[in-house]
């Protein structure tokens, strides 16, 4: 069986082909066309601009994914597409394109939740259940408890900003550009490498570290950075950027890792998974893996190319979802893009 998956939830146009054989699954292609260079000049994603580029690029990207996978479109058995959550103007391009292919070729089409797809980036490994998954992206920060591939529930989430959003906003207020995550983390690494020393070591809060729930808050952390920056002269800010980024990253990682471990212990799981664009953060990957191992949990995180938005994870999600839902799939799909589609 071959699955063709499409992802256009934000500013990446992506298509992937997954092959399912008796021995397991293999990604034959995972083409990602990022619009980062286009949106950088605006300091963030402009939805209407993103949509126009998706429209222009979606067919060439699908074609490239089929060519790389040496697969003809009519030999695809199942189609999958991100239905939500995401930007409605972006989602609708992928969803309507997938529906058109499904209708024209008379192939079933599976709608996939973007957050489930992020988790599924881990499903190339063999997961021991039960598990918890920490999903950290530009729009979401969620803790999910999974009984198996199909039964799961959200046990915690951010009450305000997502952690990726906080990385992006901190980068913006430090004048570092977009997207902020990779830049802030590179600056933080400089601090460690140079063992940068300054007179007053910056200390930031760890919001909700000791709250009894599994929720998060990152808006106050971002504001704390803003207050620190406002108190300094611009020349001092410039000099201390690595230190500010380091302390911000430490604060975010400490809260995320601590809550994930707490959930894993309380729910008595076997496995901790990490997923989403911020899972590309080396400090977070390293620290969560270390603490998971020390506490005898299995640990999974996707390869870097499966962390930020891509259709490969959508194809993997579709494979697991199809095992349960295939018989229920409409031959002419009627679903619509849903920007607020909750994972559960
Ligand atoms: O999952 P994703 O590609 O898109 C959404 O679904 O939102 O996540 C994008 C987010 C952005 O906020 C970006 O700054 C963040 O992931 N990100 C990182 C890193 N790479 C990407 N954050 C921290 N460290 C990174 N290395
Ligand atoms: Zn995402």
Short mmCIF file of N, CA and C and ligand atoms in Angstrom, two decimals, residues 114 118 137-139 164 167-168 179-182 185 276-278 280-281 308-309, ligand 1:
data_model
loop_
_atom_site.label_atom_id
_atom_site.label_comp_id
_atom_site.label_asym_id
_atom_site.label_seq_id
_atom_site.Cartn_x
_atom_site.Cartn_y
_atom_site.Cartn_z
N UNK A 114 -3.31 17.88 12.67
CA UNK A 114 -1.90 18.30 12.60
C UNK A 114 -1.12 17.93 13.87
N UNK A 118 2.10 15.47 14.28
CA UNK A 118 3.38 15.75 14.95
C UNK A 118 3.79 14.56 15.83
N UNK A 137 5.01 23.35 19.58
CA UNK A 137 5.12 23.94 18.24
C UNK A 137 4.93 25.44 18.32
N UNK A 138 4.77 26.07 17.15
CA UNK A 138 4.58 27.51 17.11
C UNK A 138 3.20 27.93 17.61
N UNK A 139 2.23 27.04 17.51
CA UNK A 139 0.87 27.39 17.90
C UNK A 139 0.35 26.61 19.11
N UNK A 164 6.83 27.76 21.21
CA UNK A 164 7.46 28.21 19.95
C UNK A 164 7.19 29.69 19.71
N UNK A 167 9.50 31.67 21.87
CA UNK A 167 10.82 31.74 21.24
C UNK A 167 10.80 32.82 20.14
N UNK A 168 9.73 32.80 19.31
CA UNK A 168 9.65 33.75 18.19
C UNK A 168 9.54 35.19 18.69
N UNK A 179 12.36 32.71 11.71
CA UNK A 179 11.69 32.30 12.94
C UNK A 179 12.66 32.28 14.10
N UNK A 180 12.16 32.61 15.28
CA UNK A 180 13.02 32.86 16.43
C UNK A 180 13.67 31.64 17.03
N UNK A 181 12.96 30.50 17.02
CA UNK A 181 13.46 29.31 17.71
C UNK A 181 14.90 28.97 17.40
N UNK A 182 15.22 28.71 16.12
CA UNK A 182 16.59 28.31 15.80
C UNK A 182 17.61 29.41 16.14
N UNK A 185 18.11 29.64 19.97
CA UNK A 185 18.86 28.50 20.47
C UNK A 185 20.33 28.56 20.04
N UNK A 276 6.84 18.13 17.49
CA UNK A 276 6.55 19.52 17.11
C UNK A 276 7.82 20.27 16.75
N UNK A 277 7.65 21.46 16.17
CA UNK A 277 8.80 22.23 15.69
C UNK A 277 9.85 22.51 16.75
N UNK A 278 9.42 22.78 17.99
CA UNK A 278 10.38 23.10 19.05
C UNK A 278 11.15 21.83 19.49
N UNK A 280 12.90 20.34 17.65
CA UNK A 280 14.19 20.47 16.96
C UNK A 280 15.22 21.14 17.87
N UNK A 281 14.78 21.66 19.01
CA UNK A 281 15.70 22.34 19.94
C UNK A 281 16.60 21.32 20.65
N UNK A 308 9.77 19.83 12.41
CA UNK A 308 9.01 20.98 11.90
C UNK A 308 8.04 20.47 10.82
N UNK A 309 7.09 21.33 10.42
CA UNK A 309 5.98 20.86 9.59
C UNK A 309 6.44 20.15 8.32
O1 LIG B 1 5.63 22.59 14.28
P1 LIG B 1 6.09 23.81 13.59
O2 LIG B 1 6.98 23.66 12.40
O3 LIG B 1 4.87 24.68 13.13
C1 LIG B 1 3.70 24.75 13.89
O4 LIG B 1 2.88 23.80 13.80
O5 LIG B 1 3.59 25.76 14.62
O6 LIG B 1 6.80 24.71 14.71
C2 LIG B 1 7.35 25.95 14.41
C3 LIG B 1 7.94 26.52 15.68
C4 LIG B 1 8.37 27.97 15.55
O7 LIG B 1 7.87 28.71 16.65
C5 LIG B 1 9.90 27.88 15.60
O8 LIG B 1 10.51 29.03 16.13
C6 LIG B 1 10.09 26.67 16.50
O9 LIG B 1 9.10 25.77 16.08
N1 LIG B 1 11.43 26.07 16.37
C7 LIG B 1 12.33 26.02 17.37
C8 LIG B 1 13.50 25.43 16.83
N2 LIG B 1 13.26 25.13 15.52
C9 LIG B 1 11.98 25.52 15.25
N3 LIG B 1 12.26 26.45 18.64
C10 LIG B 1 13.35 26.29 19.42
N4 LIG B 1 14.51 25.75 18.98
C11 LIG B 1 14.62 25.30 17.71
N5 LIG B 1 15.78 24.78 17.30
#
